[in-house]
């Protein structure tokens, strides 16, 4: 690439402080609910689209790529967890040279239980590619897999661009390792293909940034590599290790749950239903010759040799940071209605934020002003030692104030290191959140343990985070129904179910664990809230307790349990309704209805279904209450 053009491009904005610091945000949507399906013959299918991005001379502070997958309008939702790539193919129109830089990596969810109207949104920072997201750009979503044309996804890719001075001035990019490398193959050792990369630093370069997407796939023996084996990776620059980590990811805390497959199983640095966040390693380098190397843990498979390490890695060269003192709000995690923070919200207290140091000087102090719009603000004085480009997560003191319905939470960062921030355009953020629901101060808590209750704990907390009720693992016996009447003072509370094994109270692929549930009833026996049993690490329910409150029992509230879901010949569906409801149950295979059952005035009932005549494989059970789908889950017939 032409280095002089980059130096010219950013020379005028290094001293951006003279420009007004109110940021402008623009959105470029390349794929707008595009229907994507597999090519079962080739195993992958590209979906290209063009976007008109800012001009070459526009100053860009940050680029965030939002990726949404939803149920398609005319197809069923796709089933499998496939590896998809989002590629920046070319810039400068159809005659532009091919770049083929991987911007992001999507691992699709197990979507068989999602109905029409469902969608989920992820995001990833792609600012390192900002020099190429200019003018006319071709973005390609490469969808892999072998499902037929009856299922798919609705795909949206939206680039959110924040104008403003760049944090560092880009000088160049060098691809490092970009392919699926065999792992554990005695005839093709990975170290013979993952060769060190030499490069000569560019004039003015002070920072070498390694950005790497890396996932493991395949299922060999004896370790189940690479999808289900933990193995370490080591990255070195000039012979010095700059990053070493286990390539393993816990999946039971995925915000997208439940899913229709083995979503809780920990995997080789990825989880189903996740837009992978890249590893970013910053190395301060001097002018001269350098070498980057990547080493995988030595391993040799003995059978079913098929493991692959799918890697996309680039080295970006930058100048030193353009400012000494520069911080930015990275995210408001609590309170926030965004899907990615759903496991943390709603919350009654302890606002949680992340901020990033974008200046060359470590951030040692910071004033954080925060609060809900319409209420008095609060101030917190943070102290620490945050290096360049690192993120700090801060839990702020106090209750979260709110009015009924929708609220706006505001955060402002002031006086980093006691100084004026170099650019205040990203020192503010707001998040929309919905107030926790009002709930009776007196209710009946019902816990049915499964076969392994020693994995479970229940805690009821008030707004001061005091534990006012609990059931610990030591108190619980297998397959036991515990019923407790709870009396609370008015105010905010949170009920937390914790599963230390990460497999919830029921998981279809582990039927030996049994079937448990956690439900809340009013004093008249009406169901008023049900926890999701297939919840991985657990679930939280926050509410505002009100004495004497009676919830509307004419509005349908339902709880379902389908067990077992790994079956040979039959399964049972348990239904609890807070009012008599007509129910229709459909049992389908690959979109075809095999059984349909009609019931009248269901309140509390259990139904047994004979599945002997159904084919082996995935079977979907869906329950409609008074004409509306209220439950949809999968079983697997062996």
Coordinates of N, CA and C in Angstrom, one line a residue, residues 387-480:
X387 N -3.0 1.2 31.0 CA -2.1 1.5 29.8 C -2.9 1.8 28.6
X388 N -2.1 2.2 27.5 CA -2.7 2.6 26.3 C -3.5 1.4 25.7
X389 N -4.7 1.7 25.2 CA -5.6 0.8 24.5 C -6.2 -0.3 25.3
X390 N -6.0 -0.2 26.6 CA -6.6 -1.2 27.5 C -7.9 -0.7 28.1
X391 N -8.8 -1.6 28.5 CA -10.1 -1.3 28.9 C -10.2 -1.6 30.4
X392 N -10.9 -0.6 31.1 CA -11.2 -0.9 32.6 C -12.7 -1.0 32.7
X393 N -13.1 -2.0 33.5 CA -14.5 -2.2 33.8 C -14.8 -1.7 35.2
X394 N -15.8 -0.8 35.4 CA -16.0 -0.2 36.7 C -17.4 -0.4 37.1
X395 N -17.6 -0.9 38.3 CA -19.0 -1.0 38.9 C -19.1 0.3 39.8
X396 N -20.1 1.1 39.5 CA -20.3 2.3 40.2 C -21.2 2.2 41.3
X397 N -21.0 2.9 42.4 CA -21.9 2.7 43.6 C -23.3 3.3 43.4
X398 N -24.2 2.7 44.2 CA -25.5 3.3 44.3 C -26.6 2.6 43.6
X399 N -27.9 2.9 43.9 CA -29.0 2.3 43.2 C -29.2 2.9 41.8
X400 N -29.8 2.2 41.0 CA -30.2 2.7 39.7 C -31.5 3.4 39.7
X401 N -31.6 4.7 39.6 CA -32.9 5.4 39.7 C -33.6 5.3 38.4
X402 N -34.9 5.3 38.5 CA -35.7 5.0 37.3 C -37.1 5.5 37.5
X403 N -37.8 5.8 36.4 CA -39.2 6.0 36.3 C -39.8 4.8 35.6
X404 N -41.1 4.6 35.7 CA -41.7 3.5 35.0 C -41.5 3.5 33.5
X405 N -41.3 2.4 32.9 CA -41.1 2.3 31.5 C -39.7 2.6 31.1
X406 N -39.5 3.3 30.0 CA -38.2 3.6 29.4 C -37.5 4.7 30.1
X407 N -36.1 4.5 30.2 CA -35.3 5.5 30.9 C -34.0 5.6 30.0
X408 N -33.3 6.7 30.3 CA -32.0 7.0 29.7 C -30.9 7.1 30.8
X409 N -29.9 6.3 30.7 CA -28.8 6.4 31.6 C -27.6 7.1 31.0
X410 N -27.0 8.1 31.7 CA -25.9 8.9 31.1 C -24.6 8.7 31.9
X411 N -23.5 8.8 31.1 CA -22.2 8.7 31.7 C -21.3 9.7 31.0
X412 N -20.5 10.4 31.8 CA -19.5 11.3 31.3 C -18.2 11.1 32.0
X413 N -17.1 11.1 31.2 CA -15.7 11.0 31.8 C -15.1 12.4 31.8
X414 N -14.6 12.7 33.0 CA -13.9 14.0 33.1 C -12.6 13.9 33.8
X415 N -11.7 14.9 33.4 CA -10.4 15.1 34.1 C -9.6 13.8 34.2
X416 N -9.2 13.1 33.1 CA -8.3 12.0 33.2 C -7.0 12.5 33.7
X417 N -6.4 11.9 34.7 CA -5.1 12.3 35.3 C -5.2 13.8 35.7
X418 N -6.4 14.3 36.0 CA -6.5 15.7 36.5 C -6.4 16.7 35.4
X419 N -6.4 16.2 34.1 CA -6.2 17.1 33.0 C -7.4 17.2 32.0
X420 N -7.4 18.1 31.1 CA -8.4 18.2 30.1 C -8.2 17.1 29.1
X421 N -9.3 16.4 28.7 CA -9.2 15.3 27.7 C -8.9 15.9 26.4
X422 N -8.0 15.2 25.6 CA -7.6 15.7 24.3 C -8.8 15.9 23.3
X423 N -9.8 15.0 23.4 CA -11.0 15.0 22.5 C -12.1 14.5 23.3
X424 N -13.1 15.4 23.6 CA -14.2 15.0 24.5 C -15.4 14.4 23.7
X425 N -15.2 14.2 22.4 CA -16.3 13.7 21.6 C -16.8 12.3 22.0
X426 N -15.9 11.5 22.6 CA -16.3 10.2 23.0 C -16.2 10.0 24.5
X427 N -16.4 11.1 25.2 CA -16.3 11.1 26.7 C -17.7 10.9 27.3
X428 N -18.8 10.9 26.4 CA -20.1 10.8 26.9 C -20.8 9.6 26.2
X429 N -21.7 9.0 26.9 CA -22.5 7.9 26.3 C -23.8 7.8 27.1
X430 N -24.9 7.4 26.4 CA -26.1 7.1 27.0 C -26.7 5.8 26.6
X431 N -27.4 5.2 27.4 CA -28.0 3.9 27.2 C -29.5 3.9 27.6
X432 N -30.3 3.3 26.8 CA -31.7 3.2 27.0 C -32.0 1.9 27.8
X433 N -32.8 2.0 28.9 CA -33.1 0.8 29.7 C -34.5 0.9 30.2
X434 N -35.1 -0.2 30.4 CA -36.5 -0.3 30.9 C -36.5 -0.6 32.4
X435 N -37.3 0.1 33.1 CA -37.4 -0.1 34.5 C -37.8 -1.6 34.8
X436 N -37.2 -2.1 35.9 CA -37.6 -3.4 36.4 C -39.1 -3.4 36.7
X437 N -39.8 -4.6 36.4 CA -41.2 -4.6 36.6 C -41.6 -4.6 38.1
X438 N -42.8 -4.0 38.3 CA -43.3 -4.1 39.7 C -43.8 -5.5 40.0
X439 N -43.6 -5.9 41.2 CA -43.8 -7.3 41.6 C -44.4 -7.4 43.0
X440 N -45.2 -8.3 43.3 CA -45.7 -8.4 44.7 C -44.6 -8.6 45.7
X441 N -44.7 -8.0 46.8 CA -43.7 -8.1 47.9 C -43.8 -9.4 48.6
X442 N -44.9 -10.1 48.5 CA -45.1 -11.4 49.1 C -45.5 -12.4 47.9
X443 N -44.7 -13.5 47.9 CA -45.0 -14.4 46.8 C -44.5 -15.8 47.3
X444 N -44.8 -16.8 46.5 CA -44.4 -18.2 46.7 C -43.3 -18.6 45.7
X445 N -42.2 -19.0 46.2 CA -41.0 -19.4 45.4 C -41.0 -21.0 45.4
X446 N -41.0 -21.5 44.2 CA -41.1 -23.0 44.0 C -39.8 -23.4 43.2
X447 N -39.0 -24.2 43.9 CA -37.8 -24.8 43.2 C -37.9 -26.3 43.2
X448 N -37.9 -26.9 42.0 CA -37.8 -28.3 41.8 C -36.4 -28.6 41.4
X449 N -35.7 -29.3 42.2 CA -34.3 -29.6 41.9 C -34.2 -30.8 40.9
X450 N -33.1 -30.8 40.1 CA -32.9 -31.9 39.2 C -32.1 -33.0 39.9
X451 N -31.4 -33.9 39.2 CA -30.7 -34.9 39.8 C -29.3 -34.5 40.3
X452 N -28.9 -33.3 40.0 CA -27.6 -32.8 40.5 C -27.8 -31.4 41.1
X453 N -28.4 -31.3 42.2 CA -28.7 -30.0 42.9 C -27.4 -29.4 43.5
X454 N -26.4 -30.1 43.6 CA -25.2 -29.6 44.2 C -24.5 -28.6 43.3
X455 N -25.0 -28.4 42.0 CA -24.5 -27.4 41.1 C -25.2 -26.1 41.3
X456 N -26.3 -26.1 42.1 CA -27.2 -24.9 42.1 C -27.2 -24.1 43.5
X457 N -27.3 -22.8 43.3 CA -27.5 -21.9 44.5 C -28.6 -20.9 44.1
X458 N -29.4 -20.4 45.0 CA -30.4 -19.4 44.8 C -30.1 -18.3 45.9
X459 N -30.0 -17.1 45.4 CA -29.8 -15.9 46.3 C -30.9 -14.8 46.0
X460 N -31.5 -14.3 47.0 CA -32.4 -13.1 46.8 C -31.7 -12.0 47.5
X461 N -31.5 -10.9 46.7 CA -30.7 -9.8 47.2 C -31.6 -8.5 47.2
X462 N -31.3 -7.6 48.1 CA -32.0 -6.3 48.0 C -31.1 -5.3 47.3
X463 N -31.5 -4.1 47.2 CA -30.8 -3.1 46.4 C -29.4 -2.8 47.0
X464 N -29.2 -3.1 48.3 CA -27.9 -2.9 48.9 C -27.0 -4.1 48.8
X465 N -27.5 -5.1 48.0 CA -26.8 -6.3 47.7 C -26.6 -7.2 49.0
X466 N -27.5 -7.0 49.9 CA -27.6 -7.9 51.1 C -28.4 -9.1 50.7
X467 N -27.9 -10.3 51.1 CA -28.7 -11.5 50.9 C -29.7 -11.7 51.9
X468 N -31.0 -11.7 51.5 CA -32.1 -11.8 52.4 C -32.8 -13.1 52.4
X469 N -32.4 -14.0 51.4 CA -33.0 -15.3 51.3 C -32.0 -16.1 50.5
X470 N -31.8 -17.4 50.8 CA -30.9 -18.2 50.0 C -31.2 -19.7 50.2
X471 N -30.9 -20.4 49.1 CA -30.9 -21.9 49.2 C -29.5 -22.3 48.5
X472 N -28.6 -22.7 49.4 CA -27.3 -23.1 48.8 C -27.3 -24.6 48.4
X473 N -26.3 -24.9 47.7 CA -26.2 -26.3 47.2 C -26.2 -27.3 48.4
X474 N -25.6 -26.9 49.5 CA -25.5 -27.8 50.6 C -26.9 -28.1 51.2
X475 N -27.9 -27.3 51.0 CA -29.2 -27.4 51.5 C -30.1 -28.2 50.6
X476 N -29.7 -28.5 49.4 CA -30.6 -29.1 48.4 C -30.4 -30.6 48.2
X477 N -31.5 -31.3 48.1 CA -31.5 -32.7 47.8 C -32.0 -33.0 46.4
X478 N -31.6 -34.1 45.7 CA -32.1 -34.3 44.4 C -33.6 -34.5 44.3
X479 N -34.1 -34.1 43.1 CA -35.5 -34.3 42.8 C -36.4 -34.0 43.9
X480 N -36.3 -32.8 44.5 CA -37.1 -32.4 45.6 C -37.8 -31.1 45.3

